[in-house]
Amino acid sequence: MGKPKKRTSPRKTGLRRSHLLVELARKVNAKSPVKAYTTRRESSKKAA
C-alpha cells in the first residue's frame, strides 16, 4: 500500500504515518474481501 504523508496541525495527535495507515487499513478491512495488514496482533493467523 502507498504511504500517506504525515499531516501537520496545531495538536500532533494521530499524525504518525503508521497510525494513519492502520486507520485506513481498518476502513478497508471493514468493507473489502481482501484484508489489509493492520497490526501484528490483529493480522496474525487465528489460533486453531
PDB file of N, CA and C in Angstrom:
ATOM      1  N   MET A   1       0.842  -1.197   0.000  1.00  0.00           N
ATOM      2  CA  MET A   1       0.000   0.000   0.000  1.00  0.00           C
ATOM      3  C   MET A   1       0.880   1.251   0.000  1.00  0.00           C
ATOM      4  N   GLY A   2       0.399   2.310  -0.638  1.00  0.00           N
ATOM      5  CA  GLY A   2       1.125   3.562  -0.613  1.00  0.00           C
ATOM      6  C   GLY A   2       1.071   4.171   0.772  1.00  0.00           C
ATOM      7  N   LYS A   3       2.091   4.925   1.120  1.00  0.00           N
ATOM      8  CA  LYS A   3       2.151   5.533   2.443  1.00  0.00           C
ATOM      9  C   LYS A   3       1.657   6.979   2.372  1.00  0.00           C
ATOM     10  N   PRO A   4       0.693   7.361   3.224  1.00  0.00           N
ATOM     11  CA  PRO A   4       0.282   8.763   3.230  1.00  0.00           C
ATOM     12  C   PRO A   4       1.340   9.628   3.892  1.00  0.00           C
ATOM     13  N   LYS A   5       1.449  10.850   3.464  1.00  0.00           N
ATOM     14  CA  LYS A   5       2.408  11.773   4.074  1.00  0.00           C
ATOM     15  C   LYS A   5       1.904  12.161   5.461  1.00  0.00           C
ATOM     16  N   LYS A   6       2.836  12.534   6.328  1.00  0.00           N
ATOM     17  CA  LYS A   6       2.446  12.956   7.676  1.00  0.00           C
ATOM     18  C   LYS A   6       1.747  14.313   7.577  1.00  0.00           C
ATOM     19  N   ARG A   7       0.673  14.493   8.334  1.00  0.00           N
ATOM     20  CA  ARG A   7      -0.056  15.759   8.304  1.00  0.00           C
ATOM     21  C   ARG A   7       0.373  16.627   9.473  1.00  0.00           C
ATOM     22  N   THR A   8       0.233  17.927   9.336  1.00  0.00           N
ATOM     23  CA  THR A   8       0.602  18.834  10.424  1.00  0.00           C
ATOM     24  C   THR A   8      -0.630  19.593  10.878  1.00  0.00           C
ATOM     25  N   SER A   9      -0.729  19.800  12.187  1.00  0.00           N
ATOM     26  CA  SER A   9      -1.829  20.560  12.765  1.00  0.00           C
ATOM     27  C   SER A   9      -1.330  21.122  14.093  1.00  0.00           C
ATOM     28  N   PRO A  10      -2.094  22.044  14.697  1.00  0.00           N
ATOM     29  CA  PRO A  10      -1.664  22.602  15.978  1.00  0.00           C
ATOM     30  C   PRO A  10      -1.413  21.524  17.041  1.00  0.00           C
ATOM     31  N   ARG A  11      -2.260  20.497  17.061  1.00  0.00           N
ATOM     32  CA  ARG A  11      -2.086  19.417  18.039  1.00  0.00           C
ATOM     33  C   ARG A  11      -1.663  18.158  17.305  1.00  0.00           C
ATOM     34  N   LYS A  12      -0.519  17.619  17.674  1.00  0.00           N
ATOM     35  CA  LYS A  12       0.041  16.493  16.915  1.00  0.00           C
ATOM     36  C   LYS A  12      -0.488  15.145  17.416  1.00  0.00           C
ATOM     37  N   THR A  13      -1.775  14.905  17.242  1.00  0.00           N
ATOM     38  CA  THR A  13      -2.332  13.623  17.665  1.00  0.00           C
ATOM     39  C   THR A  13      -2.812  12.860  16.439  1.00  0.00           C
ATOM     40  N   GLY A  14      -2.508  11.577  16.398  1.00  0.00           N
ATOM     41  CA  GLY A  14      -2.939  10.745  15.280  1.00  0.00           C
ATOM     42  C   GLY A  14      -2.279  11.107  13.977  1.00  0.00           C
ATOM     43  N   LEU A  15      -1.060  11.649  14.042  1.00  0.00           N
ATOM     44  CA  LEU A  15      -0.402  12.091  12.816  1.00  0.00           C
ATOM     45  C   LEU A  15       0.691  11.143  12.361  1.00  0.00           C
ATOM     46  N   ARG A  16       1.023  10.167  13.181  1.00  0.00           N
ATOM     47  CA  ARG A  16       2.075   9.234  12.784  1.00  0.00           C
ATOM     48  C   ARG A  16       1.632   8.494  11.543  1.00  0.00           C
ATOM     49  N   ARG A  17       2.558   8.339  10.620  1.00  0.00           N
ATOM     50  CA  ARG A  17       2.244   7.681   9.358  1.00  0.00           C
ATOM     51  C   ARG A  17       1.697   6.272   9.598  1.00  0.00           C
ATOM     52  N   SER A  18       2.311   5.575  10.565  1.00  0.00           N
ATOM     53  CA  SER A  18       1.863   4.210  10.864  1.00  0.00           C
ATOM     54  C   SER A  18       0.435   4.207  11.385  1.00  0.00           C
ATOM     55  N   HIS A  19       0.077   5.227  12.186  1.00  0.00           N
ATOM     56  CA  HIS A  19      -1.268   5.308  12.739  1.00  0.00           C
ATOM     57  C   HIS A  19      -2.282   5.611  11.646  1.00  0.00           C
ATOM     58  N   LEU A  20      -1.902   6.482  10.702  1.00  0.00           N
ATOM     59  CA  LEU A  20      -2.787   6.801   9.585  1.00  0.00           C
ATOM     60  C   LEU A  20      -3.019   5.550   8.754  1.00  0.00           C
ATOM     61  N   LEU A  21      -1.944   4.771   8.560  1.00  0.00           N
ATOM     62  CA  LEU A  21      -2.043   3.546   7.764  1.00  0.00           C
ATOM     63  C   LEU A  21      -2.975   2.541   8.413  1.00  0.00           C
ATOM     64  N   VAL A  22      -2.840   2.383   9.736  1.00  0.00           N
ATOM     65  CA  VAL A  22      -3.686   1.424  10.454  1.00  0.00           C
ATOM     66  C   VAL A  22      -5.145   1.841  10.332  1.00  0.00           C
ATOM     67  N   GLU A  23      -5.392   3.130  10.457  1.00  0.00           N
ATOM     68  CA  GLU A  23      -6.760   3.668  10.350  1.00  0.00           C
ATOM     69  C   GLU A  23      -7.353   3.338   8.974  1.00  0.00           C
ATOM     70  N   LEU A  24      -6.565   3.573   7.920  1.00  0.00           N
ATOM     71  CA  LEU A  24      -7.014   3.287   6.557  1.00  0.00           C
ATOM     72  C   LEU A  24      -7.218   1.792   6.355  1.00  0.00           C
ATOM     73  N   ALA A  25      -6.285   0.991   6.874  1.00  0.00           N
ATOM     74  CA  ALA A  25      -6.368  -0.462   6.718  1.00  0.00           C
ATOM     75  C   ALA A  25      -7.624  -1.003   7.376  1.00  0.00           C
ATOM     76  N   ARG A  26      -7.981  -0.465   8.558  1.00  0.00           N
ATOM     77  CA  ARG A  26      -9.185  -0.927   9.253  1.00  0.00           C
ATOM     78  C   ARG A  26     -10.432  -0.581   8.453  1.00  0.00           C
ATOM     79  N   LYS A  27     -10.432   0.607   7.827  1.00  0.00           N
ATOM     80  CA  LYS A  27     -11.575   1.006   6.993  1.00  0.00           C
ATOM     81  C   LYS A  27     -11.711   0.055   5.807  1.00  0.00           C
ATOM     82  N   VAL A  28     -10.584  -0.302   5.207  1.00  0.00           N
ATOM     83  CA  VAL A  28     -10.580  -1.234   4.076  1.00  0.00           C
ATOM     84  C   VAL A  28     -11.093  -2.589   4.533  1.00  0.00           C
ATOM     85  N   ASN A  29     -10.588  -3.073   5.674  1.00  0.00           N
ATOM     86  CA  ASN A  29     -10.959  -4.398   6.175  1.00  0.00           C
ATOM     87  C   ASN A  29     -12.436  -4.505   6.508  1.00  0.00           C
ATOM     88  N   ALA A  30     -13.052  -3.390   6.853  1.00  0.00           N
ATOM     89  CA  ALA A  30     -14.469  -3.390   7.190  1.00  0.00           C
ATOM     90  C   ALA A  30     -15.320  -3.699   5.956  1.00  0.00           C
ATOM     91  N   LYS A  31     -14.830  -3.330   4.770  1.00  0.00           N
ATOM     92  CA  LYS A  31     -15.636  -3.446   3.553  1.00  0.00           C
ATOM     93  C   LYS A  31     -15.122  -4.463   2.546  1.00  0.00           C
ATOM     94  N   SER A  32     -13.814  -4.609   2.464  1.00  0.00           N
ATOM     95  CA  SER A  32     -13.223  -5.395   1.392  1.00  0.00           C
ATOM     96  C   SER A  32     -13.051  -6.869   1.738  1.00  0.00           C
ATOM     97  N   PRO A  33     -13.253  -7.758   0.748  1.00  0.00           N
ATOM     98  CA  PRO A  33     -12.985  -9.180   0.995  1.00  0.00           C
ATOM     99  C   PRO A  33     -11.479  -9.450   1.082  1.00  0.00           C
ATOM    100  N   VAL A  34     -10.673  -8.567   0.493  1.00  0.00           N
ATOM    101  CA  VAL A  34      -9.215  -8.688   0.575  1.00  0.00           C
ATOM    102  C   VAL A  34      -8.777  -7.881   1.788  1.00  0.00           C
ATOM    103  N   LYS A  35      -8.146  -8.551   2.754  1.00  0.00           N
ATOM    104  CA  LYS A  35      -7.790  -7.881   4.002  1.00  0.00           C
ATOM    105  C   LYS A  35      -6.417  -7.227   3.934  1.00  0.00           C
ATOM    106  N   ALA A  36      -6.333  -5.997   4.455  1.00  0.00           N
ATOM    107  CA  ALA A  36      -5.065  -5.271   4.525  1.00  0.00           C
ATOM    108  C   ALA A  36      -4.422  -5.531   5.881  1.00  0.00           C
ATOM    109  N   TYR A  37      -3.099  -5.448   5.935  1.00  0.00           N
ATOM    110  CA  TYR A  37      -2.350  -5.669   7.171  1.00  0.00           C
ATOM    111  C   TYR A  37      -2.559  -4.474   8.097  1.00  0.00           C
ATOM    112  N   THR A  38      -2.945  -4.750   9.360  1.00  0.00           N
ATOM    113  CA  THR A  38      -3.093  -3.655  10.328  1.00  0.00           C
ATOM    114  C   THR A  38      -1.948  -3.729  11.329  1.00  0.00           C
ATOM    115  N   THR A  39      -2.081  -4.594  12.341  1.00  0.00           N
ATOM    116  CA  THR A  39      -1.012  -4.770  13.319  1.00  0.00           C
ATOM    117  C   THR A  39      -0.694  -6.251  13.427  1.00  0.00           C
ATOM    118  N   ARG A  40       0.422  -6.568  14.038  1.00  0.00           N
ATOM    119  CA  ARG A  40       0.847  -7.964  14.157  1.00  0.00           C
ATOM    120  C   ARG A  40      -0.218  -8.777  14.877  1.00  0.00           C
ATOM    121  N   ARG A  41      -0.784  -8.217  15.939  1.00  0.00           N
ATOM    122  CA  ARG A  41      -1.806  -8.943  16.706  1.00  0.00           C
ATOM    123  C   ARG A  41      -3.104  -9.088  15.917  1.00  0.00           C
ATOM    124  N   GLU A  42      -3.540  -8.016  15.309  1.00  0.00           N
ATOM    125  CA  GLU A  42      -4.810  -8.040  14.580  1.00  0.00           C
ATOM    126  C   GLU A  42      -4.729  -8.903  13.326  1.00  0.00           C
ATOM    127  N   SER A  43      -3.587  -8.874  12.658  1.00  0.00           N
ATOM    128  CA  SER A  43      -3.463  -9.550  11.368  1.00  0.00           C
ATOM    129  C   SER A  43      -2.921 -10.964  11.478  1.00  0.00           C
ATOM    130  N   SER A  44      -2.596 -11.400  12.701  1.00  0.00           N
ATOM    131  CA  SER A  44      -1.998 -12.724  12.851  1.00  0.00           C
ATOM    132  C   SER A  44      -3.002 -13.812  12.486  1.00  0.00           C
ATOM    133  N   LYS A  45      -2.473 -14.983  12.173  1.00  0.00           N
ATOM    134  CA  LYS A  45      -3.337 -16.113  11.839  1.00  0.00           C
ATOM    135  C   LYS A  45      -4.078 -16.536  13.108  1.00  0.00           C
ATOM    136  N   LYS A  46      -5.359 -16.800  12.958  1.00  0.00           N
ATOM    137  CA  LYS A  46      -6.172 -17.178  14.105  1.00  0.00           C
ATOM    138  C   LYS A  46      -5.695 -18.499  14.685  1.00  0.00           C
ATOM    139  N   ALA A  47      -5.588 -18.589  16.012  1.00  0.00           N
ATOM    140  CA  ALA A  47      -5.126 -19.817  16.677  1.00  0.00           C
ATOM    141  C   ALA A  47      -6.125 -20.946  16.463  1.00  0.00           C
ATOM    142  N   ALA A  48      -5.623 -22.074  16.052  1.00  0.00           N
ATOM    143  CA  ALA A  48      -6.509 -23.211  15.767  1.00  0.00           C
ATOM    144  C   ALA A  48      -6.897 -23.948  17.050  1.00  0.00           C
TER     145      ALA A  48
END
